[in-house]
Short mmCIF file of C-alpha atoms in Angstrom, two decimals:
data_model
loop_
_atom_site.label_atom_id
_atom_site.label_comp_id
_atom_site.label_asym_id
_atom_site.label_seq_id
_atom_site.Cartn_x
_atom_site.Cartn_y
_atom_site.Cartn_z
CA MET A 1 89.70 74.14 86.20
CA ALA A 2 87.34 74.33 89.86
CA HIS A 3 86.85 77.26 90.92
CA GLN A 4 90.16 78.25 93.07
CA ILE A 5 89.45 82.33 93.50
CA SER A 6 86.94 84.08 95.61
CA THR A 7 86.35 87.62 96.17
CA ARG A 8 84.66 89.10 99.35
CA ILE A 9 81.04 91.14 98.36
CA SER A 10 80.32 92.91 102.57
CA LEU A 11 82.05 92.79 105.95
CA ARG A 12 79.84 93.76 108.66
CA TRP A 13 80.81 94.24 112.38
CA LEU A 14 78.29 93.34 114.47
CA PRO A 15 76.26 95.59 115.45
CA GLU A 16 77.26 97.99 112.30
CA ALA A 17 75.98 97.51 109.25
CA PRO A 18 77.53 96.27 106.22
CA SER A 19 80.38 97.93 103.61
CA GLU A 20 83.18 96.96 102.22
CA PRO A 21 86.71 99.44 102.60
CA THR A 22 88.63 96.73 100.85
CA ASP A 23 88.84 94.68 97.69
CA THR A 24 89.67 91.76 98.74
CA LEU A 25 91.40 88.44 96.67
CA VAL A 26 91.66 85.68 98.68
CA PHE A 27 93.11 82.03 96.70
CA ASN A 28 92.41 78.60 98.19
CA GLY A 29 95.38 77.10 100.51
CA MET A 30 97.51 80.25 100.26
CA ALA A 31 99.69 81.50 103.44
CA GLY A 32 98.67 79.14 105.92
CA GLU A 33 96.36 75.51 106.65
CA ARG A 34 92.49 75.47 106.66
CA GLN A 35 91.15 72.80 109.55
CA ILE A 36 87.02 71.60 108.45
CA LEU A 37 85.28 71.40 111.80
CA SER A 38 82.34 70.12 110.76
CA ARG A 39 80.44 69.87 107.20
CA GLU A 40 77.25 70.22 108.39
CA PRO A 41 77.19 73.51 108.75
CA LEU A 42 80.45 74.06 107.33
CA GLN A 43 82.52 75.77 109.78
CA CYS A 44 86.45 75.96 109.48
CA ARG A 45 90.16 77.66 111.22
CA TRP A 46 92.51 79.30 109.52
CA ILE A 47 95.87 78.98 110.52
CA LYS A 48 97.40 81.92 109.63
CA ILE A 49 101.44 81.77 108.78
CA ILE A 50 101.81 85.21 107.07
CA ASP A 51 99.07 88.29 108.02
CA SER A 52 98.84 91.42 106.47
CA LEU A 53 97.41 92.63 110.29
CA GLY A 54 100.07 91.31 112.36
CA SER A 55 98.13 88.74 113.90
CA SER A 56 99.01 85.03 115.21
CA GLU A 57 95.94 84.02 115.96
CA PRO A 58 93.84 81.32 114.45
CA ASP A 59 90.30 82.49 113.23
CA GLU A 60 86.99 79.99 113.08
CA GLY A 61 83.91 80.80 110.81
CA THR A 62 80.98 79.21 109.75
CA PHE A 63 79.54 79.09 106.26
CA THR A 64 75.59 79.22 104.98
CA PRO A 65 74.91 79.55 101.48
CA LEU A 66 73.26 82.70 99.96
CA PRO A 67 70.21 81.95 97.93
CA ASN A 68 72.32 84.63 94.88
CA GLY A 69 75.41 81.48 95.38
CA ASP A 70 76.96 83.60 97.76
CA ASP A 71 78.38 82.53 101.13
CA LEU A 72 77.27 84.23 103.96
CA GLU A 73 80.34 83.11 106.62
CA THR A 74 79.86 84.38 110.47
CA GLY A 75 82.05 83.85 113.61
CA SER A 76 84.50 86.18 115.73
CA MET A 77 88.24 87.19 116.13
CA PRO A 78 90.54 90.44 116.74
CA CYS A 79 88.65 93.99 114.79
CA ALA A 80 91.62 96.43 114.29
CA GLU A 81 89.41 99.20 114.48
CA ARG A 82 88.62 98.01 117.75
CA GLY A 83 91.39 97.74 119.23
CA ASN A 84 91.77 93.62 118.03
CA ALA A 85 88.71 93.22 120.83
CA VAL A 86 87.73 90.10 119.47
CA THR A 87 84.61 90.80 118.40
CA GLU A 88 81.04 88.83 115.88
CA TYR A 89 81.28 89.67 112.26
CA GLU A 90 79.34 88.35 108.94
CA GLU A 91 81.07 88.12 105.76
CA VAL A 92 80.05 87.92 102.06
CA TRP A 93 82.43 86.19 99.82
CA ARG A 94 81.68 85.20 96.14
CA LYS A 95 83.92 82.25 94.12
CA LEU A 96 85.74 83.67 90.69
CA CYS A 97 86.17 82.30 87.18
CA PRO A 98 89.73 82.61 87.28
CA SER A 99 91.31 85.38 84.59
CA PRO A 100 92.30 83.49 81.17
CA GLY A 101 95.20 81.59 80.77
CA PRO A 102 96.83 78.33 81.72
CA GLU A 103 94.64 75.42 83.27
CA HIS A 104 96.67 75.21 85.79
CA GLY A 105 97.71 76.04 89.04
CA TRP A 106 100.18 76.60 91.60
CA ILE A 107 101.48 78.06 94.75
CA LEU A 108 105.35 77.80 95.46
CA GLN A 109 106.22 78.57 99.40
CA SER A 110 109.57 79.92 100.14
CA VAL A 111 111.79 77.90 101.95
CA ALA A 112 112.40 80.25 104.52
CA GLY A 113 108.44 79.78 104.63
CA LYS A 114 106.85 82.46 105.37
CA THR A 115 106.84 83.91 101.24
CA PHE A 116 103.67 82.39 99.17
CA LEU A 117 103.36 82.82 95.00
CA GLY A 118 100.09 81.64 93.93
CA ARG A 119 98.86 81.66 90.34
CA ILE A 120 95.75 80.40 88.50
CA GLY A 121 94.58 81.04 85.17
CA GLY A 122 95.82 84.80 84.34
CA GLY A 123 95.81 85.37 87.99
CA TYR A 124 99.06 86.27 90.35
CA LEU A 125 99.85 86.50 93.82
CA ALA A 126 102.18 86.98 96.22
CA LEU A 127 102.39 87.66 99.96
CA SER A 128 106.07 88.01 102.30
CA GLU A 129 106.74 88.45 105.25
CA GLU A 130 109.88 87.04 105.32
CA GLU A 131 112.25 87.63 109.15
CA GLY A 132 113.56 91.16 108.59
CA ARG A 133 110.82 92.49 106.62
CA ARG A 134 107.50 93.31 107.00
CA PHE A 135 104.55 92.86 105.27
CA GLY A 136 104.52 93.27 101.24
CA ALA A 137 101.93 91.55 98.80
CA ARG A 138 101.80 91.71 94.94
CA SER A 139 98.93 90.97 92.37
CA LYS A 140 98.96 91.22 88.71
CA GLU A 141 97.32 90.16 85.85
CA TRP A 142 98.33 88.41 82.41
CA ASP A 143 97.79 90.87 79.38
CA PRO A 144 97.93 88.96 76.30
CA LYS A 145 99.51 92.31 74.49
CA ASN A 146 101.07 93.92 77.35
CA GLY A 147 102.28 91.48 80.05
CA TRP A 148 102.24 91.45 83.11
CA LYS A 149 100.58 94.48 84.90
CA VAL A 150 100.12 95.49 88.83
CA LYS A 151 96.73 95.45 90.44
CA TYR A 152 98.20 95.90 93.80
CA ALA A 153 101.55 96.48 95.21
CA ILE A 154 100.39 96.88 98.97
CA GLY A 155 103.35 97.35 101.96
CA VAL A 156 107.13 96.86 101.56
CA VAL A 157 107.00 94.90 98.31
CA GLU A 158 110.89 95.03 97.67
CA GLY A 159 112.40 91.76 97.19
CA VAL A 160 108.83 90.26 96.61
CA PRO A 161 108.94 88.43 93.30
CA SER A 162 107.37 89.38 90.76
CA PHE A 163 107.41 88.56 87.11
CA ALA A 164 107.52 91.96 85.63
CA GLY A 165 109.50 92.44 83.01
CA THR A 166 109.77 88.22 81.95
CA GLY A 167 107.43 88.69 79.13
CA SER A 168 106.19 85.24 79.19
CA GLU A 169 103.17 84.30 80.72
CA LEU A 170 104.68 80.68 81.78
CA LEU A 171 108.02 80.13 83.90
CA ASP A 172 109.80 76.90 82.42
CA GLY A 173 108.56 73.80 83.07
CA GLU A 174 105.92 74.93 85.45
CA ALA A 175 103.13 73.40 83.89
CA SER A 176 105.09 69.45 85.20
CA TRP A 177 106.07 70.68 88.23
CA LYS A 178 105.60 68.01 90.99
CA ILE A 179 104.79 68.62 95.12
CA GLY A 180 107.39 68.69 97.20
CA GLU A 181 109.70 69.31 94.42
CA ARG A 182 112.09 72.10 95.40
CA GLU A 183 112.04 74.97 92.82
CA TRP A 184 114.38 78.20 91.87
CA TRP A 185 112.35 81.90 91.05
CA SER A 186 114.54 82.60 88.99
CA LEU A 187 113.07 86.08 89.53
CA ALA A 188 113.86 86.62 93.32
CA LYS A 189 117.66 86.75 94.02
CA ASN A 190 118.21 83.52 96.24
CA MET A 191 114.75 82.42 96.44
CA SER A 192 114.06 78.57 96.68
CA CYS A 193 110.87 77.28 96.88
CA VAL A 194 109.00 74.43 97.14
CA LEU A 195 105.87 73.60 95.26
CA PHE A 196 103.25 73.62 97.79
CA ARG A 197 100.34 72.87 96.19
CA THR A 198 98.85 72.66 92.02
CA LEU A 199 95.29 73.81 92.00
CA SER A 200 93.92 71.96 88.69
CA SER A 201 93.40 69.01 91.50
CA LEU A 202 92.20 70.50 94.28
CA PRO A 203 88.26 70.43 95.00
CA LEU A 204 85.44 73.40 94.39
CA LEU A 205 85.89 76.15 97.10
CA GLU A 206 84.45 75.55 99.48
CA ALA A 207 85.84 78.19 102.17
CA PRO A 208 88.61 81.45 101.34
CA ALA A 209 91.82 79.43 102.93
CA HIS A 210 93.45 83.59 103.11
CA ARG A 211 92.62 87.34 103.91
CA LEU A 212 94.53 89.42 102.14
CA PHE A 213 93.88 93.01 103.04
#
């Protein structure tokens, strides 16, 4: 399986020193659209459907490979710590191998449009900001001995679909889902989802597609 996950190593709001105040995990292609503006250098724009910080403005960044294999992203975006003033930034990203699990992945988007559910290997990520409910996110990992274990639960997670209590690593039929098919998420009352993307067929991660926290 190609790399489909990355984590942020550091964030720097210029001219301050770099730091990492969060644990930021990225599933490629989740909760928005990535537009490639140029290839040399790689420059991307992210159109966000939901955002944990409440911003709907697109982000743009330029990527430069570092000698150790990480990627340096530079650009400008609103900084919450500076009253959302647009500020130049530098972020360092590192590609991760998926946690052990099935050799496939998927992203589901709710028919209502603002809940995204993704799994790659033994990792699961759910983001939701449906009408009338604030942002919430769940991150889980599969443990063969103990089942799905919570890594994070952020914001308002009531109503955000979860694998908890299933006792199973897989959902019925998930390996044969096709893009565009509607699937009922049996763990979330009244939530119908459409298969937004399969991840086993995506290319190697070129740039993060969603910033979670």
